[in-house]
Amino acid sequence: MAAPPRPPPALMDELVEEIALRIPPDDPARLLRAALVCKRWYRVLSDPGFRRRFREFHRTPPMLGFIRNLGPHSTFVATPSFRPNRPARWNCPAVDARHGRVLLHVAAEGSGRSPLDNPFVVWDPITGDRRELPLLRSSIYPSSWNAAVLCASSAGVCDHLDCHRGPFLVVFVSSNGWRIVAYVFSSEAAAWSKHASVQLPVPGNRISLGPSALIGNVLYFMFFFGTSVLKYDLGAREISQVQLPPECFLARIVPMTTDDGRLGVAIVVDNRLYLWSRESCPDGDAGWVQSRVIELEKLLPNEALTALHGGVDVDGIADGVAVIFLRTDKGVFTIDLKSCQVKKVYKDSWISGNFPFLSFYTPGTRHWQQPLQLRDEEQAPQMPDKLKILNCRLLHQG
C-alpha cells in the first residue's frame, strides 16, 4: 500500500503575515477566521506588531457601522462582520463619533436634554469602555448647542490609526441667542475649561445639533439654516464664522473634509447632491467652489425621491472613506463618492442623525481575547465546524 501523501509544508510566519495584511479592513470577520486556523496563526495575527503593520498598510480606518438617532434613543447599526462590545443600544442620543469613540448625551427619563443638567458619556464600541464626564458648569444657559469628541493629539501629532484608548477631548459650543461660548473637556485633566466666548453677529441664530467636521486642529459646526459655519480653533482658542456660498442658504448643510484636507459642505437641492469646497485665492482670501454635482435621480429608486415629508437630505458624512448618508422617505441610503455605489442601510426614515463609526478591528483586541482552545496546526483541517460555531458566537455577542 502506498504511503499517504505528505502534507504540504507550513507557511512561514512571514508569509502568513503578508497574506493577512491584504485582507480588507472593512471585513474583520475574515481576519478572525484566519486567526482561528491554528495556534501559530493566532499568535502571528494577534501580535501587536502585526496589528500595527495592518493599520499602517491600509492607513484609512474602515467604516464598521453607524450610530443612528431615533428621537431620544440611539442604536449602533453594524456591518455584517462587526458587532460592538455591549451595549449597542442607548436610551439617549449620540452627538458625535470620531477617532474610534462615540459621544452620547445621557438624559434621565423625564428630564430635559440640556448638557448642564445631564452628563456626556464617551463610549468605545471596540472595547466597551465608557466614561461619564462631569457635569458642565456654564456661564450661560444654552438655547442651542453641539459637541464633538476627538483625540487629544489632533494637530498632526497622531495618525489616528489606533488612538481610541488614549487621551481625548470633548469640545462643547453653545449659544444663548446673543453669545457663543466654547468649553473643552480633557480626559487627562478630568475637567472642563472655558476656552472662548464671542458675540453672535446675527442675534438669535441657533447652533445645529448635527454632524461636525474636523480639519487639522479646527472644528466646524453648522447653524440652523444660517449663512455661515461656526469655526472653533482648538490651538488659538478662537471662535469665528465662515460665510457659506449663497446657493447653500436655507438648505440642510453638513460640513465635510475634502480629499485634500480642506473644508467642504454637502447639500441636496432638487434631487441633486452638491459638493462645495473652500479654495484659497491668490490674494490670500478664500472662496467657495462647486466641486461636484451628482444627479440622485440616476442613483436612488424613484420612491425614495418623493417629497412627502421633505424629500432627500444629507444626514451624515464618513470622512476618510468618502461615504455620504442620505435620508429619504423610504429609509437611509449611502453613496460612495468614489464609485457612486448606492446602498440602503436602514429602512426607517424618521432618523434624527447618523454618525459613522470608523476604526480598525483586528484579532488581539480585548473584545476578541477569549479563552480560545485552538489546536496545533496539523490538526487544523479537522476544525471547520467548531470554528464556525465559535466565530458566530464572537461576532454576534453584541
Short mmCIF file of C-alpha atoms in Angstrom, two decimals:
data_model
loop_
_atom_site.label_atom_id
_atom_site.label_comp_id
_atom_site.label_asym_id
_atom_site.label_seq_id
_atom_site.Cartn_x
_atom_site.Cartn_y
_atom_site.Cartn_z
CA MET A 1 0.00 0.00 0.00
CA ALA A 2 1.35 3.38 -0.96
CA ALA A 3 2.11 5.79 1.84
CA PRO A 4 -0.32 8.68 2.16
CA PRO A 5 0.90 11.90 0.58
CA ARG A 6 2.89 14.10 2.86
CA PRO A 7 1.10 17.30 3.91
CA PRO A 8 2.35 20.47 2.28
CA PRO A 9 4.91 22.40 4.31
CA ALA A 10 3.50 25.00 6.68
CA LEU A 11 3.58 28.61 5.57
CA MET A 12 6.31 30.63 7.19
CA ASP A 13 5.13 33.23 9.70
CA GLU A 14 6.29 35.98 7.36
CA LEU A 15 4.10 34.67 4.52
CA VAL A 16 1.08 34.29 6.81
CA GLU A 17 1.51 37.90 7.85
CA GLU A 18 1.98 39.19 4.30
CA ILE A 19 -1.19 37.41 3.14
CA ALA A 20 -3.24 38.58 6.13
CA LEU A 21 -2.09 42.17 5.66
CA ARG A 22 -4.07 42.26 2.41
CA ILE A 23 -7.38 41.23 3.95
CA PRO A 24 -9.81 44.18 3.54
CA PRO A 25 -10.10 46.03 6.87
CA ASP A 26 -13.85 46.56 6.45
CA ASP A 27 -14.40 42.79 6.84
CA PRO A 28 -12.79 41.98 10.22
CA ALA A 29 -14.53 38.58 10.35
CA ARG A 30 -12.09 37.32 7.71
CA LEU A 31 -9.15 38.26 9.93
CA LEU A 32 -10.75 36.43 12.82
CA ARG A 33 -11.31 33.30 10.76
CA ALA A 34 -7.67 33.33 9.70
CA ALA A 35 -6.56 33.78 13.31
CA LEU A 36 -8.64 30.78 14.37
CA VAL A 37 -7.00 28.35 11.93
CA CYS A 38 -4.41 27.24 14.49
CA LYS A 39 -2.37 28.41 17.45
CA ARG A 40 0.51 29.65 15.32
CA TRP A 41 -1.70 31.74 13.05
CA TYR A 42 -3.49 33.20 16.06
CA ARG A 43 -0.14 34.09 17.62
CA VAL A 44 1.02 35.79 14.40
CA LEU A 45 -2.18 37.75 13.75
CA SER A 46 -2.79 38.80 17.35
CA ASP A 47 0.74 40.10 17.79
CA PRO A 48 0.87 43.89 18.35
CA GLY A 49 3.46 44.16 15.58
CA PHE A 50 1.08 42.67 13.00
CA ARG A 51 -1.80 44.85 14.17
CA ARG A 52 0.39 47.93 13.80
CA ARG A 53 1.53 46.87 10.30
CA PHE A 54 -2.07 46.13 9.31
CA ARG A 55 -3.18 49.64 10.24
CA GLU A 56 -0.17 51.25 8.55
CA PHE A 57 -0.67 49.16 5.41
CA HIS A 58 -4.30 50.27 4.95
CA ARG A 59 -3.94 53.75 6.51
CA THR A 60 -7.64 54.67 6.40
CA PRO A 61 -9.82 53.15 9.16
CA PRO A 62 -12.85 51.38 7.69
CA MET A 63 -16.45 52.25 8.47
CA LEU A 64 -17.67 49.45 10.77
CA GLY A 65 -21.17 50.86 11.12
CA PHE A 66 -23.01 53.97 12.16
CA ILE A 67 -24.97 55.23 15.14
CA ARG A 68 -28.47 56.35 14.28
CA ASN A 69 -30.62 58.57 16.47
CA LEU A 70 -34.33 57.94 16.61
CA GLY A 71 -35.79 60.57 18.91
CA PRO A 72 -34.18 60.27 22.36
CA HIS A 73 -32.69 56.84 21.59
CA SER A 74 -29.68 55.66 19.60
CA THR A 75 -28.68 52.32 18.08
CA PHE A 76 -25.42 51.07 16.62
CA VAL A 77 -26.12 49.72 13.11
CA ALA A 78 -23.13 47.47 12.42
CA THR A 79 -21.73 45.97 9.24
CA PRO A 80 -22.38 42.22 8.82
CA SER A 81 -18.92 41.22 10.12
CA PHE A 82 -18.72 43.50 13.16
CA ARG A 83 -20.60 43.76 16.43
CA PRO A 84 -19.75 46.38 19.05
CA ASN A 85 -18.99 45.39 22.59
CA ARG A 86 -22.09 45.79 24.77
CA PRO A 87 -24.18 47.85 24.81
CA ALA A 88 -25.24 48.69 21.27
CA ARG A 89 -28.49 50.47 22.17
CA TRP A 90 -28.84 53.51 24.38
CA ASN A 91 -31.78 55.40 25.84
CA CYS A 92 -30.03 58.61 24.87
CA PRO A 93 -28.93 60.22 21.61
CA ALA A 94 -25.48 60.20 20.06
CA VAL A 95 -23.90 63.60 19.50
CA ASP A 96 -20.69 62.70 17.64
CA ALA A 97 -18.37 59.84 16.63
CA ARG A 98 -14.70 60.26 15.79
CA HIS A 99 -11.29 58.60 16.28
CA GLY A 100 -12.83 55.32 17.48
CA ARG A 101 -15.10 56.92 20.10
CA VAL A 102 -18.79 57.77 20.34
CA LEU A 103 -20.10 60.77 22.28
CA LEU A 104 -23.50 60.27 23.94
CA HIS A 105 -25.62 62.71 25.90
CA VAL A 106 -27.33 60.95 28.77
CA ALA A 107 -30.70 62.33 29.85
CA ALA A 108 -32.62 60.75 32.70
CA GLU A 109 -36.18 59.74 31.92
CA GLY A 110 -38.50 62.69 32.12
CA SER A 111 -35.67 65.23 32.31
CA GLY A 112 -34.59 67.81 29.78
CA ARG A 113 -31.76 67.41 27.30
CA SER A 114 -29.66 70.32 28.47
CA PRO A 115 -25.95 69.49 28.83
CA LEU A 116 -25.99 71.49 32.07
CA ASP A 117 -28.47 69.07 33.63
CA ASN A 118 -27.27 65.76 32.20
CA PRO A 119 -23.79 64.34 31.55
CA PHE A 120 -21.96 63.31 28.42
CA VAL A 121 -20.58 59.78 28.05
CA VAL A 122 -17.69 58.72 25.81
CA TRP A 123 -18.08 55.11 24.64
CA ASP A 124 -15.56 52.87 22.86
CA PRO A 125 -17.52 50.29 20.78
CA ILE A 126 -14.38 48.16 20.32
CA THR A 127 -13.58 47.60 24.00
CA GLY A 128 -16.94 48.51 25.53
CA ASP A 129 -15.28 51.06 27.83
CA ARG A 130 -17.44 54.04 28.77
CA ARG A 131 -16.53 57.18 30.68
CA GLU A 132 -19.08 59.57 32.14
CA LEU A 133 -17.96 63.18 32.10
CA PRO A 134 -18.62 65.57 34.99
CA LEU A 135 -21.50 68.00 34.57
CA LEU A 136 -20.68 71.17 32.71
CA ARG A 137 -20.87 74.48 34.59
CA SER A 138 -21.53 77.17 32.02
CA SER A 139 -21.80 80.92 32.44
CA ILE A 140 -24.81 80.96 30.10
CA TYR A 141 -27.79 78.65 29.85
CA PRO A 142 -27.76 77.38 26.25
CA SER A 143 -30.72 77.70 23.94
CA SER A 144 -28.77 75.74 21.32
CA TRP A 145 -25.57 73.69 21.43
CA ASN A 146 -23.42 70.99 19.86
CA ALA A 147 -20.41 68.94 20.89
CA ALA A 148 -17.62 66.86 19.36
CA VAL A 149 -15.22 64.17 20.57
CA LEU A 150 -11.68 63.84 19.23
CA CYS A 151 -8.24 62.51 20.01
CA ALA A 152 -6.28 64.83 22.28
CA SER A 153 -3.40 64.81 19.74
CA SER A 154 -5.44 66.05 16.81
CA ALA A 155 -2.98 68.63 15.46
CA GLY A 156 -0.86 66.32 13.29
CA VAL A 157 0.90 64.53 16.16
CA CYS A 158 -1.27 61.39 15.96
CA ASP A 159 -2.16 59.39 12.83
CA HIS A 160 -5.44 58.29 14.49
CA LEU A 161 -4.99 54.68 13.39
CA ASP A 162 -5.23 53.28 16.93
CA CYS A 163 -5.76 56.09 19.41
CA HIS A 164 -9.20 55.17 20.77
CA ARG A 165 -7.64 54.05 24.08
CA GLY A 166 -5.61 57.24 24.51
CA PRO A 167 -6.48 60.67 25.91
CA PHE A 168 -9.35 62.55 24.30
CA LEU A 169 -11.07 65.93 24.23
CA VAL A 170 -14.74 66.88 24.12
CA VAL A 171 -15.48 70.30 22.66
CA PHE A 172 -18.80 71.90 23.61
CA VAL A 173 -20.14 75.02 21.88
CA SER A 174 -23.36 76.74 22.95
CA SER A 175 -25.35 79.89 22.37
CA ASN A 176 -27.98 81.75 24.37
CA GLY A 177 -29.06 83.66 21.28
CA TRP A 178 -26.60 86.54 21.73
CA ARG A 179 -23.30 84.94 22.61
CA ILE A 180 -21.36 81.76 21.73
CA VAL A 181 -19.22 80.05 24.38
CA ALA A 182 -16.82 77.12 23.90
CA TYR A 183 -15.73 74.70 26.64
CA VAL A 184 -13.26 71.82 26.33
CA PHE A 185 -13.10 68.67 28.47
CA SER A 186 -9.71 66.96 28.75
CA SER A 187 -9.65 63.30 29.78
CA GLU A 188 -6.16 63.83 31.21
CA ALA A 189 -7.21 66.77 33.40
CA ALA A 190 -10.66 65.20 34.03
CA ALA A 191 -12.21 68.65 33.95
CA TRP A 192 -13.92 71.22 31.73
CA SER A 193 -12.23 74.51 30.93
CA LYS A 194 -13.68 77.61 29.32
CA HIS A 195 -11.82 78.32 26.09
CA ALA A 196 -13.55 81.10 24.20
CA SER A 197 -16.52 83.43 24.03
CA VAL A 198 -17.72 85.72 21.25
CA GLN A 199 -20.74 87.88 20.43
CA LEU A 200 -23.11 86.49 17.78
CA PRO A 201 -23.06 88.74 14.67
CA VAL A 202 -26.67 87.71 13.96
CA PRO A 203 -28.62 87.56 17.26
CA GLY A 204 -30.95 84.61 17.58
CA ASN A 205 -29.04 82.29 15.24
CA ARG A 206 -29.10 78.76 16.64
CA ILE A 207 -26.37 76.13 16.56
CA SER A 208 -27.48 72.96 14.80
CA LEU A 209 -27.23 69.69 16.72
CA GLY A 210 -25.76 67.50 13.98
CA PRO A 211 -22.51 66.22 12.42
CA SER A 212 -19.40 68.38 12.70
CA ALA A 213 -16.14 68.36 10.71
CA LEU A 214 -12.55 68.31 11.96
CA ILE A 215 -9.79 69.70 9.77
CA GLY A 216 -6.38 69.79 11.41
CA ASN A 217 -6.94 71.47 14.75
CA VAL A 218 -10.17 73.22 13.76
CA LEU A 219 -13.75 72.07 14.32
CA TYR A 220 -16.69 73.24 12.21
CA PHE A 221 -20.33 73.24 13.37
CA MET A 222 -23.44 74.24 11.49
CA PHE A 223 -26.11 76.81 12.28
CA PHE A 224 -29.81 76.23 11.62
CA PHE A 225 -30.38 77.47 8.07
CA GLY A 226 -27.73 80.10 8.57
CA THR A 227 -25.43 81.92 6.21
CA SER A 228 -22.22 80.75 7.86
CA VAL A 229 -20.37 77.88 9.53
CA LEU A 230 -19.21 78.11 13.15
CA LYS A 231 -15.42 77.67 13.34
CA TYR A 232 -13.59 76.78 16.55
CA ASP A 233 -9.78 76.75 16.52
CA LEU A 234 -8.51 74.50 19.32
CA GLY A 235 -4.96 75.79 19.08
CA ALA A 236 -5.77 79.50 19.09
CA ARG A 237 -8.86 79.02 21.29
CA GLU A 238 -10.82 81.31 18.99
CA ILE A 239 -14.40 81.26 17.71
CA SER A 240 -15.19 82.71 14.30
CA GLN A 241 -17.53 82.16 11.38
CA VAL A 242 -17.03 81.18 7.76
CA GLN A 243 -19.50 82.55 5.24
CA LEU A 244 -21.31 80.00 3.07
CA PRO A 245 -21.98 80.38 -0.66
CA PRO A 246 -25.41 81.94 -1.34
CA GLU A 247 -26.56 78.75 -3.07
CA CYS A 248 -26.42 76.94 0.30
CA PHE A 249 -28.77 79.27 2.16
CA LEU A 250 -31.98 77.75 3.54
CA ALA A 251 -30.80 74.17 2.90
CA ARG A 252 -29.76 71.42 5.31
CA ILE A 253 -25.97 71.53 5.18
CA VAL A 254 -23.45 69.03 6.52
CA PRO A 255 -19.77 70.06 6.80
CA MET A 256 -17.12 67.67 5.50
CA THR A 257 -13.42 67.28 4.89
CA THR A 258 -12.38 67.23 1.23
CA ASP A 259 -9.86 64.72 -0.16
CA ASP A 260 -7.10 67.31 0.03
CA GLY A 261 -7.91 68.29 3.63
CA ARG A 262 -9.99 71.42 3.17
CA LEU A 263 -13.41 72.46 4.41
CA GLY A 264 -16.32 71.32 2.30
CA VAL A 265 -20.10 71.19 2.60
CA ALA A 266 -22.72 68.91 1.10
CA ILE A 267 -26.35 69.80 0.36
CA VAL A 268 -29.25 68.36 -1.64
CA VAL A 269 -31.39 70.68 -3.78
CA ASP A 270 -33.96 69.46 -6.32
CA ASN A 271 -32.72 65.85 -6.14
CA ARG A 272 -29.14 66.88 -6.84
CA LEU A 273 -26.26 66.41 -4.41
CA TYR A 274 -23.98 69.45 -4.46
CA LEU A 275 -20.47 69.33 -3.05
CA TRP A 276 -18.68 72.59 -2.31
CA SER A 277 -15.08 73.13 -1.20
CA ARG A 278 -13.34 76.17 0.20
CA GLU A 279 -10.45 77.25 -2.03
CA SER A 280 -7.60 79.65 -1.38
CA CYS A 281 -7.34 82.68 -3.65
CA PRO A 282 -4.16 84.42 -4.89
CA ASP A 283 -4.92 87.49 -2.75
CA GLY A 284 -4.88 85.35 0.40
CA ASP A 285 -8.63 85.21 0.87
CA ALA A 286 -10.67 82.06 0.44
CA GLY A 287 -13.80 81.43 -1.58
CA TRP A 288 -16.19 78.60 -2.33
CA VAL A 289 -16.06 76.41 -5.44
CA GLN A 290 -18.73 73.96 -6.50
CA SER A 291 -16.62 70.83 -6.92
CA ARG A 292 -19.23 68.25 -7.92
CA VAL A 293 -22.90 67.71 -8.73
CA ILE A 294 -24.46 64.24 -8.53
CA GLU A 295 -27.86 63.53 -10.08
CA LEU A 296 -29.71 61.50 -7.47
CA GLU A 297 -32.48 60.54 -9.91
CA LYS A 298 -29.94 58.30 -11.64
CA LEU A 299 -28.88 56.59 -8.40
CA LEU A 300 -31.79 56.40 -5.97
CA PRO A 301 -35.03 54.46 -6.54
CA ASN A 302 -37.93 56.61 -7.67
CA GLU A 303 -39.94 56.06 -4.48
CA ALA A 304 -37.05 57.46 -2.41
CA LEU A 305 -37.18 60.76 -4.27
CA THR A 306 -40.77 61.63 -3.37
CA ALA A 307 -41.10 64.70 -1.16
CA LEU A 308 -43.90 63.55 1.16
CA HIS A 309 -42.02 64.67 4.26
CA GLY A 310 -39.32 66.91 2.89
CA GLY A 311 -37.61 64.82 0.22
CA VAL A 312 -33.91 63.92 0.36
CA ASP A 313 -31.47 65.39 2.89
CA VAL A 314 -27.79 64.88 3.67
CA ASP A 315 -27.70 63.32 7.13
CA GLY A 316 -24.08 62.32 7.71
CA ILE A 317 -20.65 62.01 6.12
CA ALA A 318 -17.94 59.42 6.74
CA ASP A 319 -14.81 61.49 6.20
CA GLY A 320 -11.87 59.44 5.02
CA VAL A 321 -13.89 56.80 3.18
CA ALA A 322 -15.92 59.28 1.07
CA VAL A 323 -19.37 57.99 2.01
CA ILE A 324 -22.41 60.27 2.35
CA PHE A 325 -25.62 59.34 4.18
CA LEU A 326 -28.90 60.45 2.61
CA ARG A 327 -32.19 60.43 4.50
CA THR A 328 -35.26 59.82 2.35
CA ASP A 329 -38.91 58.98 2.87
CA LYS A 330 -38.02 55.36 2.13
CA GLY A 331 -35.09 54.97 4.50
CA VAL A 332 -31.42 55.87 4.75
CA PHE A 333 -29.08 55.35 1.80
CA THR A 334 -25.33 55.72 1.45
CA ILE A 335 -23.47 56.92 -1.63
CA ASP A 336 -19.82 56.06 -2.17
CA LEU A 337 -18.45 59.22 -3.77
CA LYS A 338 -15.60 57.30 -5.45
CA SER A 339 -17.68 54.59 -7.11
CA CYS A 340 -21.18 56.18 -6.94
CA GLN A 341 -22.38 52.88 -5.49
CA VAL A 342 -25.66 53.25 -3.58
CA LYS A 343 -26.69 51.07 -0.65
CA LYS A 344 -29.78 51.14 1.53
CA VAL A 345 -28.55 50.85 5.11
CA TYR A 346 -31.69 51.49 7.13
CA LYS A 347 -35.39 51.23 6.36
CA ASP A 348 -36.67 53.82 8.85
CA SER A 349 -36.89 57.39 7.55
CA TRP A 350 -37.60 59.02 10.93
CA ILE A 351 -33.93 59.42 11.78
CA SER A 352 -32.62 62.49 13.58
CA GLY A 353 -28.92 61.91 12.91
CA ASN A 354 -26.37 59.44 11.54
CA PHE A 355 -22.83 59.27 12.90
CA PRO A 356 -20.45 56.92 11.03
CA PHE A 357 -18.07 54.86 13.18
CA LEU A 358 -14.59 54.34 11.69
CA SER A 359 -11.98 52.16 13.37
CA PHE A 360 -9.68 49.20 12.83
CA TYR A 361 -10.80 45.94 14.43
CA THR A 362 -8.16 43.19 14.50
CA PRO A 363 -7.52 39.97 16.45
CA GLY A 364 -5.90 40.68 19.78
CA THR A 365 -8.23 43.49 20.82
CA ARG A 366 -9.78 42.96 24.22
CA HIS A 367 -13.13 42.05 22.68
CA TRP A 368 -11.52 39.10 20.90
CA GLN A 369 -9.20 37.94 23.67
CA GLN A 370 -11.34 34.92 24.52
CA PRO A 371 -10.11 31.67 26.14
CA LEU A 372 -9.73 30.01 22.73
CA GLN A 373 -8.93 26.29 22.75
CA LEU A 374 -7.02 26.22 19.47
CA ARG A 375 -5.43 23.05 18.22
CA ASP A 376 -1.99 22.60 16.76
CA GLU A 377 -1.53 23.37 13.07
CA GLU A 378 -1.52 19.76 11.91
CA GLN A 379 -4.99 19.32 13.42
CA ALA A 380 -6.47 22.48 11.91
CA PRO A 381 -8.23 20.77 8.94
CA GLN A 382 -10.44 18.84 11.40
CA MET A 383 -11.85 22.05 12.94
CA PRO A 384 -14.09 23.91 10.46
CA ASP A 385 -17.48 23.19 12.11
CA LYS A 386 -16.29 24.18 15.60
CA LEU A 387 -14.62 27.29 14.20
CA LYS A 388 -17.86 28.33 12.52
CA ILE A 389 -19.75 27.99 15.81
CA LEU A 390 -17.09 29.93 17.74
CA ASN A 391 -16.89 32.61 15.05
CA CYS A 392 -20.67 33.02 15.09
CA ARG A 393 -20.70 33.43 18.88
CA LEU A 394 -17.91 36.01 18.84
CA LEU A 395 -19.46 38.08 16.06
CA HIS A 396 -22.98 38.15 17.47
CA GLN A 397 -22.49 38.55 21.18
CA GLY A 398 -23.23 42.31 20.79
#
